[in-house]
Structure formats: structure tokens, C-alpha cells
Amino acid sequence: MSSFDKVVVIDGKGHLLGRLASIVAKQALNGQKIVVVRCEELNIAGPFFRNKLRYHAHLRKRCIVNPAKGAFHFRAPSRIFYKALRGMIPHKTPRGAAALARVKVFEGVPAPWDRVKRMVVPAALRVLRLKPGRKFTRVGRLSHEVGWKYADVVAKLEDKRKTRGTATYQAAAKKVAKVQAAQNKDKTVASIQKELSALGH
């Protein structure tokens, strides 16, 4: 992500939450617009049980006089990622607020972004950064167990999107194969005509 694109769409699947957040924060502060999709597939290092205990400890942090004043603990995977990201940006300054406004986060892959090429960030990929055999936690599972109600809805929509994507890919592949066959046929005809012209026909 050294050069600027209009919008960079990152597929969150298999990325470590903190590492991805730090890279996205830096790029957003530099002026790049970023969309992170499939936040429910982000990973956190460490076993699930430990991360769940840590999140429950986080839930206990509140204003004892009037809990309605905050702190507000979001359960959705996209908001958990957003909160981590916000902590890496000086969001109370105009520069930081502008940077945060450049970032969008989603569960699943919603309509405008399902037709756009999605990227990965090698510096934040779990398979490259975490030692093989280490335990890790899926953010979607963690969210579901602490009160996020839309895991089933997102899973259903993702299945529909994948089915639709497979059909589109197969149709495009057939079209490419048809064009290739036509080109091969033209080459064959051209070679035959060349041989005939050499023979004086």
C-alpha cells in the first residue's frame, strides 16, 4: 500500500486484529480511504477461553454512578475492530477525526464491495505472523458468545454471496473459453490459408 488508490478494500479473513488495525491506522492518517470487510473472520492471538475472560473483564468497566454515561462496549466484530483502530488514531483532533472517517468496516461483504477486488495485508496475516501450532480466536465466535445477535444472518448472507459469485465466475470462464476457442479456430484457418497460398491456390 505504498501508492494511493481511490479506495483499498481489505478482506479481513485470517488477519490478526491488532496488526491489521495498526497498518490501517497509518494508511488512514496518510490519507488513504480503506474498507475492511469480513471483520467476523479476523483473528486474535491466544486461546478462545482466555480472550473471552479478557472481554468479560472489559465489559465490567463502566461508570458506577450512571452506566448509561459509558463506557460503551460494542459486541459486533466490526465495532471491536473499529475500537482497536480508534485507539491507534488521535481521534479527538481534526486530523485524527478525518482519518477515522476514511475507514469503513463491515461484517460480511455488503453490496458495493462484493464486486471489487479485495486485498490482503501480508504483514498482518496470521499464517505469516503467528508461530505454527499457536492457538488463536475468531472474532466472530467471541462476539457471538458475548451477545452479538447477527452471526447466523451474516453466515446466511455470506453463503448466498459465495453461491452467486461461483455462478458469475463459471459464466465468465465459459465466455473466456468460447473466445479462446474462436481465436484458436481463426489461427488454424489462417495457417491452412497460408499453406494453400504457398501452393498457388
PDB file of C-alpha atoms in Angstrom:
ATOM      1  CA  MET A   1       0.000   0.000   0.000  1.00  0.00           C
ATOM      2  CA  SER A   2       2.780   2.383  -0.853  1.00  0.00           C
ATOM      3  CA  SER A   3       0.878   4.210  -3.601  1.00  0.00           C
ATOM      4  CA  PHE A   4      -2.555   5.790  -3.231  1.00  0.00           C
ATOM      5  CA  ASP A   5      -5.646   4.116  -4.689  1.00  0.00           C
ATOM      6  CA  LYS A   6      -9.116   5.616  -4.742  1.00  0.00           C
ATOM      7  CA  VAL A   7     -10.315   3.028  -2.190  1.00  0.00           C
ATOM      8  CA  VAL A   8      -8.481  -0.032  -0.845  1.00  0.00           C
ATOM      9  CA  VAL A   9     -10.769  -2.938   0.075  1.00  0.00           C
ATOM     10  CA  ILE A  10      -9.181  -5.373   2.558  1.00  0.00           C
ATOM     11  CA  ASP A  11     -10.587  -8.853   3.207  1.00  0.00           C
ATOM     12  CA  GLY A  12     -10.245  -9.302   6.969  1.00  0.00           C
ATOM     13  CA  LYS A  13     -10.281 -13.118   6.888  1.00  0.00           C
ATOM     14  CA  GLY A  14      -7.188 -14.633   8.503  1.00  0.00           C
ATOM     15  CA  HIS A  15      -5.666 -11.320   9.633  1.00  0.00           C
ATOM     16  CA  LEU A  16      -4.574 -10.591  13.203  1.00  0.00           C
ATOM     17  CA  LEU A  17      -6.810  -7.820  14.550  1.00  0.00           C
ATOM     18  CA  GLY A  18      -4.164  -5.625  16.210  1.00  0.00           C
ATOM     19  CA  ARG A  19      -1.610  -5.851  13.412  1.00  0.00           C
ATOM     20  CA  LEU A  20      -4.211  -5.049  10.757  1.00  0.00           C
ATOM     21  CA  ALA A  21      -5.573  -2.153  12.823  1.00  0.00           C
ATOM     22  CA  SER A  22      -2.108  -0.575  13.152  1.00  0.00           C
ATOM     23  CA  ILE A  23      -1.484  -0.758   9.377  1.00  0.00           C
ATOM     24  CA  VAL A  24      -4.956   0.593   8.548  1.00  0.00           C
ATOM     25  CA  ALA A  25      -4.493   3.432  11.086  1.00  0.00           C
ATOM     26  CA  LYS A  26      -1.197   4.505   9.498  1.00  0.00           C
ATOM     27  CA  GLN A  27      -2.620   4.447   5.969  1.00  0.00           C
ATOM     28  CA  ALA A  28      -5.763   6.346   7.016  1.00  0.00           C
ATOM     29  CA  LEU A  29      -3.636   9.054   8.671  1.00  0.00           C
ATOM     30  CA  ASN A  30      -1.678   9.329   5.404  1.00  0.00           C
ATOM     31  CA  GLY A  31      -4.917   9.998   3.508  1.00  0.00           C
ATOM     32  CA  GLN A  32      -5.851   6.586   2.070  1.00  0.00           C
ATOM     33  CA  LYS A  33      -9.526   5.531   2.049  1.00  0.00           C
ATOM     34  CA  ILE A  34      -9.887   1.957   3.328  1.00  0.00           C
ATOM     35  CA  VAL A  35     -12.772  -0.513   3.571  1.00  0.00           C
ATOM     36  CA  VAL A  36     -12.351  -3.636   5.733  1.00  0.00           C
ATOM     37  CA  VAL A  37     -14.846  -6.432   5.028  1.00  0.00           C
ATOM     38  CA  ARG A  38     -15.456  -9.811   6.735  1.00  0.00           C
ATOM     39  CA  CYS A  39     -14.476  -8.499  10.182  1.00  0.00           C
ATOM     40  CA  GLU A  40     -16.083 -11.583  11.749  1.00  0.00           C
ATOM     41  CA  GLU A  41     -13.217 -13.653  10.271  1.00  0.00           C
ATOM     42  CA  LEU A  42     -10.472 -11.602  11.951  1.00  0.00           C
ATOM     43  CA  ASN A  43      -8.266 -13.463  14.444  1.00  0.00           C
ATOM     44  CA  ILE A  44      -6.833 -12.635  17.860  1.00  0.00           C
ATOM     45  CA  ALA A  45      -3.748 -14.492  19.156  1.00  0.00           C
ATOM     46  CA  GLY A  46      -4.295 -16.736  22.164  1.00  0.00           C
ATOM     47  CA  PRO A  47      -6.839 -19.411  23.158  1.00  0.00           C
ATOM     48  CA  PHE A  48     -10.543 -18.638  22.983  1.00  0.00           C
ATOM     49  CA  PHE A  49     -11.203 -19.042  26.718  1.00  0.00           C
ATOM     50  CA  ARG A  50      -8.524 -16.517  27.705  1.00  0.00           C
ATOM     51  CA  ASN A  51      -9.778 -13.963  25.171  1.00  0.00           C
ATOM     52  CA  LYS A  52     -13.352 -14.469  26.378  1.00  0.00           C
ATOM     53  CA  LEU A  53     -12.278 -13.826  30.009  1.00  0.00           C
ATOM     54  CA  ARG A  54     -10.425 -10.722  28.842  1.00  0.00           C
ATOM     55  CA  TYR A  55     -13.519  -9.436  27.042  1.00  0.00           C
ATOM     56  CA  HIS A  56     -15.721 -10.060  30.090  1.00  0.00           C
ATOM     57  CA  ALA A  57     -13.236  -8.070  32.199  1.00  0.00           C
ATOM     58  CA  HIS A  58     -13.573  -5.306  29.583  1.00  0.00           C
ATOM     59  CA  LEU A  59     -17.395  -5.457  29.905  1.00  0.00           C
ATOM     60  CA  ARG A  60     -17.154  -4.773  33.649  1.00  0.00           C
ATOM     61  CA  LYS A  61     -15.508  -1.387  33.060  1.00  0.00           C
ATOM     62  CA  ARG A  62     -18.344   1.124  33.403  1.00  0.00           C
ATOM     63  CA  CYS A  63     -19.412   4.322  35.101  1.00  0.00           C
ATOM     64  CA  ILE A  64     -20.597   3.129  38.532  1.00  0.00           C
ATOM     65  CA  VAL A  65     -22.706   6.257  39.155  1.00  0.00           C
ATOM     66  CA  ASN A  66     -24.639   6.028  35.892  1.00  0.00           C
ATOM     67  CA  PRO A  67     -23.693   3.238  33.439  1.00  0.00           C
ATOM     68  CA  ALA A  68     -25.679   4.999  30.685  1.00  0.00           C
ATOM     69  CA  LYS A  69     -22.878   7.592  30.554  1.00  0.00           C
ATOM     70  CA  GLY A  70     -20.403   4.943  29.300  1.00  0.00           C
ATOM     71  CA  ALA A  71     -18.133   3.210  28.654  1.00  0.00           C
ATOM     72  CA  PHE A  72     -19.948   1.586  25.736  1.00  0.00           C
ATOM     73  CA  HIS A  73     -18.872  -1.945  24.861  1.00  0.00           C
ATOM     74  CA  PHE A  74     -19.721  -2.992  21.325  1.00  0.00           C
ATOM     75  CA  ARG A  75     -20.325  -6.673  20.601  1.00  0.00           C
ATOM     76  CA  ALA A  76     -20.225  -6.637  16.774  1.00  0.00           C
ATOM     77  CA  PRO A  77     -16.894  -7.760  15.227  1.00  0.00           C
ATOM     78  CA  SER A  78     -16.696  -4.656  13.036  1.00  0.00           C
ATOM     79  CA  ARG A  79     -17.101  -2.392  16.079  1.00  0.00           C
ATOM     80  CA  ILE A  80     -14.480  -4.348  18.070  1.00  0.00           C
ATOM     81  CA  PHE A  81     -12.040  -3.777  15.190  1.00  0.00           C
ATOM     82  CA  TYR A  82     -13.120  -0.118  14.946  1.00  0.00           C
ATOM     83  CA  LYS A  83     -12.491   0.424  18.672  1.00  0.00           C
ATOM     84  CA  ALA A  84      -8.982  -1.065  18.363  1.00  0.00           C
ATOM     85  CA  LEU A  85      -8.348   1.140  15.347  1.00  0.00           C
ATOM     86  CA  ARG A  86      -9.660   4.265  17.103  1.00  0.00           C
ATOM     87  CA  GLY A  87      -7.183   3.691  19.929  1.00  0.00           C
ATOM     88  CA  MET A  88      -4.330   3.958  17.398  1.00  0.00           C
ATOM     89  CA  ILE A  89      -5.511   7.286  15.962  1.00  0.00           C
ATOM     90  CA  PRO A  90      -5.603  10.697  17.698  1.00  0.00           C
ATOM     91  CA  HIS A  91      -9.362  10.768  17.050  1.00  0.00           C
ATOM     92  CA  LYS A  92     -10.052  13.874  19.135  1.00  0.00           C
ATOM     93  CA  THR A  93      -8.031  16.080  16.776  1.00  0.00           C
ATOM     94  CA  PRO A  94      -9.353  17.223  13.370  1.00  0.00           C
ATOM     95  CA  ARG A  95      -6.599  15.221  11.615  1.00  0.00           C
ATOM     96  CA  GLY A  96      -7.479  12.059  13.542  1.00  0.00           C
ATOM     97  CA  ALA A  97     -11.231  12.506  13.056  1.00  0.00           C
ATOM     98  CA  ALA A  98     -10.685  12.924   9.298  1.00  0.00           C
ATOM     99  CA  ALA A  99      -8.522   9.767   9.232  1.00  0.00           C
ATOM    100  CA  LEU A 100     -11.179   7.761  11.083  1.00  0.00           C
ATOM    101  CA  ALA A 101     -13.837   8.989   8.637  1.00  0.00           C
ATOM    102  CA  ARG A 102     -11.794   7.456   5.779  1.00  0.00           C
ATOM    103  CA  VAL A 103     -12.186   3.948   7.220  1.00  0.00           C
ATOM    104  CA  LYS A 104     -15.295   1.768   6.829  1.00  0.00           C
ATOM    105  CA  VAL A 105     -15.723  -1.625   8.499  1.00  0.00           C
ATOM    106  CA  PHE A 106     -18.287  -4.344   7.778  1.00  0.00           C
ATOM    107  CA  GLU A 107     -19.306  -7.877   8.696  1.00  0.00           C
ATOM    108  CA  GLY A 108     -19.617  -9.967   5.573  1.00  0.00           C
ATOM    109  CA  VAL A 109     -19.157  -8.344   2.162  1.00  0.00           C
ATOM    110  CA  PRO A 110     -22.040  -5.890   1.525  1.00  0.00           C
ATOM    111  CA  ALA A 111     -23.324  -4.898  -1.909  1.00  0.00           C
ATOM    112  CA  PRO A 112     -20.973  -2.208  -3.261  1.00  0.00           C
ATOM    113  CA  TRP A 113     -17.823  -4.106  -2.235  1.00  0.00           C
ATOM    114  CA  ASP A 114     -18.711  -7.647  -3.334  1.00  0.00           C
ATOM    115  CA  ARG A 115     -17.777  -6.755  -6.938  1.00  0.00           C
ATOM    116  CA  VAL A 116     -14.499  -5.046  -6.047  1.00  0.00           C
ATOM    117  CA  LYS A 117     -11.108  -6.770  -5.896  1.00  0.00           C
ATOM    118  CA  ARG A 118     -10.242  -7.442  -2.265  1.00  0.00           C
ATOM    119  CA  MET A 119      -6.690  -7.390  -0.923  1.00  0.00           C
ATOM    120  CA  VAL A 120      -4.775  -8.958   1.955  1.00  0.00           C
ATOM    121  CA  VAL A 121      -2.054  -7.402   4.104  1.00  0.00           C
ATOM    122  CA  PRO A 122       0.859  -9.901   4.359  1.00  0.00           C
ATOM    123  CA  ALA A 123       2.333  -8.101   7.394  1.00  0.00           C
ATOM    124  CA  ALA A 124      -0.874  -8.860   9.346  1.00  0.00           C
ATOM    125  CA  LEU A 125      -1.702 -12.386   8.128  1.00  0.00           C
ATOM    126  CA  ARG A 126      -1.957 -14.950  10.921  1.00  0.00           C
ATOM    127  CA  VAL A 127      -0.269 -17.718   8.905  1.00  0.00           C
ATOM    128  CA  LEU A 128       2.771 -15.491   8.383  1.00  0.00           C
ATOM    129  CA  ARG A 129       2.976 -13.765  11.769  1.00  0.00           C
ATOM    130  CA  LEU A 130       1.883 -16.421  14.274  1.00  0.00           C
ATOM    131  CA  LYS A 131       4.064 -19.436  15.075  1.00  0.00           C
ATOM    132  CA  PRO A 132       2.541 -22.668  13.670  1.00  0.00           C
ATOM    133  CA  GLY A 133       0.575 -24.559  16.308  1.00  0.00           C
ATOM    134  CA  ARG A 134      -0.255 -21.458  18.379  1.00  0.00           C
ATOM    135  CA  LYS A 135      -3.889 -21.089  19.405  1.00  0.00           C
ATOM    136  CA  PHE A 136      -5.987 -18.226  18.085  1.00  0.00           C
ATOM    137  CA  THR A 137      -9.528 -16.890  18.419  1.00  0.00           C
ATOM    138  CA  ARG A 138     -12.043 -15.983  15.696  1.00  0.00           C
ATOM    139  CA  VAL A 139     -13.568 -12.583  16.477  1.00  0.00           C
ATOM    140  CA  GLY A 140     -16.947 -13.737  15.101  1.00  0.00           C
ATOM    141  CA  ARG A 141     -17.163 -16.553  17.676  1.00  0.00           C
ATOM    142  CA  LEU A 142     -16.078 -14.262  20.506  1.00  0.00           C
ATOM    143  CA  SER A 143     -18.700 -11.659  19.521  1.00  0.00           C
ATOM    144  CA  HIS A 144     -21.418 -14.303  19.256  1.00  0.00           C
ATOM    145  CA  GLU A 145     -20.698 -15.587  22.766  1.00  0.00           C
ATOM    146  CA  VAL A 146     -20.727 -12.119  24.365  1.00  0.00           C
ATOM    147  CA  GLY A 147     -24.028 -11.004  22.850  1.00  0.00           C
ATOM    148  CA  TRP A 148     -23.731 -10.297  19.089  1.00  0.00           C
ATOM    149  CA  LYS A 149     -27.063 -11.460  17.619  1.00  0.00           C
ATOM    150  CA  TYR A 150     -26.351 -11.475  13.882  1.00  0.00           C
ATOM    151  CA  ALA A 151     -23.831 -14.301  13.384  1.00  0.00           C
ATOM    152  CA  ASP A 152     -26.455 -16.522  11.697  1.00  0.00           C
ATOM    153  CA  VAL A 153     -27.726 -13.691   9.475  1.00  0.00           C
ATOM    154  CA  VAL A 154     -24.211 -12.817   8.287  1.00  0.00           C
ATOM    155  CA  ALA A 155     -23.393 -16.517   7.676  1.00  0.00           C
ATOM    156  CA  LYS A 156     -26.568 -16.913   5.583  1.00  0.00           C
ATOM    157  CA  LEU A 157     -25.818 -13.790   3.525  1.00  0.00           C
ATOM    158  CA  GLU A 158     -22.210 -14.952   3.007  1.00  0.00           C
ATOM    159  CA  ASP A 159     -23.435 -18.338   1.691  1.00  0.00           C
ATOM    160  CA  LYS A 160     -25.716 -16.522  -0.777  1.00  0.00           C
ATOM    161  CA  ARG A 161     -22.864 -14.250  -1.888  1.00  0.00           C
ATOM    162  CA  LYS A 162     -20.479 -17.182  -2.414  1.00  0.00           C
ATOM    163  CA  THR A 163     -23.092 -19.121  -4.446  1.00  0.00           C
ATOM    164  CA  ARG A 164     -23.739 -16.042  -6.586  1.00  0.00           C
ATOM    165  CA  GLY A 165     -20.000 -15.453  -7.004  1.00  0.00           C
ATOM    166  CA  THR A 166     -19.382 -19.054  -8.106  1.00  0.00           C
ATOM    167  CA  ALA A 167     -22.142 -18.808 -10.742  1.00  0.00           C
ATOM    168  CA  THR A 168     -20.728 -15.499 -12.039  1.00  0.00           C
ATOM    169  CA  TYR A 169     -17.200 -16.949 -12.194  1.00  0.00           C
ATOM    170  CA  GLN A 170     -18.346 -20.046 -14.105  1.00  0.00           C
ATOM    171  CA  ALA A 171     -20.272 -17.907 -16.617  1.00  0.00           C
ATOM    172  CA  ALA A 172     -17.203 -15.682 -17.148  1.00  0.00           C
ATOM    173  CA  ALA A 173     -14.946 -18.757 -17.535  1.00  0.00           C
ATOM    174  CA  LYS A 174     -17.290 -20.192 -20.222  1.00  0.00           C
ATOM    175  CA  LYS A 175     -17.214 -16.871 -22.075  1.00  0.00           C
ATOM    176  CA  VAL A 176     -13.393 -16.767 -21.987  1.00  0.00           C
ATOM    177  CA  ALA A 177     -13.196 -20.404 -23.175  1.00  0.00           C
ATOM    178  CA  LYS A 178     -15.554 -19.610 -26.085  1.00  0.00           C
ATOM    179  CA  VAL A 179     -13.434 -16.605 -27.169  1.00  0.00           C
ATOM    180  CA  GLN A 180     -10.243 -18.689 -26.863  1.00  0.00           C
ATOM    181  CA  ALA A 181     -11.735 -21.472 -28.991  1.00  0.00           C
ATOM    182  CA  ALA A 182     -12.740 -18.949 -31.663  1.00  0.00           C
ATOM    183  CA  GLN A 183      -9.219 -17.487 -31.684  1.00  0.00           C
ATOM    184  CA  ASN A 184      -7.652 -20.955 -31.987  1.00  0.00           C
ATOM    185  CA  LYS A 185     -10.017 -21.737 -34.878  1.00  0.00           C
ATOM    186  CA  ASP A 186      -9.012 -18.484 -36.615  1.00  0.00           C
ATOM    187  CA  LYS A 187      -5.319 -19.380 -36.198  1.00  0.00           C
ATOM    188  CA  THR A 188      -5.933 -22.828 -37.702  1.00  0.00           C
ATOM    189  CA  VAL A 189      -7.816 -21.342 -40.678  1.00  0.00           C
ATOM    190  CA  ALA A 190      -5.072 -18.738 -41.166  1.00  0.00           C
ATOM    191  CA  SER A 191      -2.352 -21.422 -41.202  1.00  0.00           C
ATOM    192  CA  ILE A 192      -4.315 -23.507 -43.757  1.00  0.00           C
ATOM    193  CA  GLN A 193      -4.837 -20.449 -45.988  1.00  0.00           C
ATOM    194  CA  LYS A 194      -1.107 -19.693 -45.787  1.00  0.00           C
ATOM    195  CA  GLU A 195      -0.273 -23.242 -46.930  1.00  0.00           C
ATOM    196  CA  LEU A 196      -2.813 -23.012 -49.767  1.00  0.00           C
ATOM    197  CA  SER A 197      -1.431 -19.664 -50.958  1.00  0.00           C
ATOM    198  CA  ALA A 198       2.081 -21.174 -50.934  1.00  0.00           C
ATOM    199  CA  LEU A 199       0.770 -23.920 -53.220  1.00  0.00           C
ATOM    200  CA  GLY A 200      -0.720 -21.304 -55.574  1.00  0.00           C
ATOM    201  CA  HIS A 201      -4.419 -21.553 -54.655  1.00  0.00           C
TER     202      HIS A 201
END
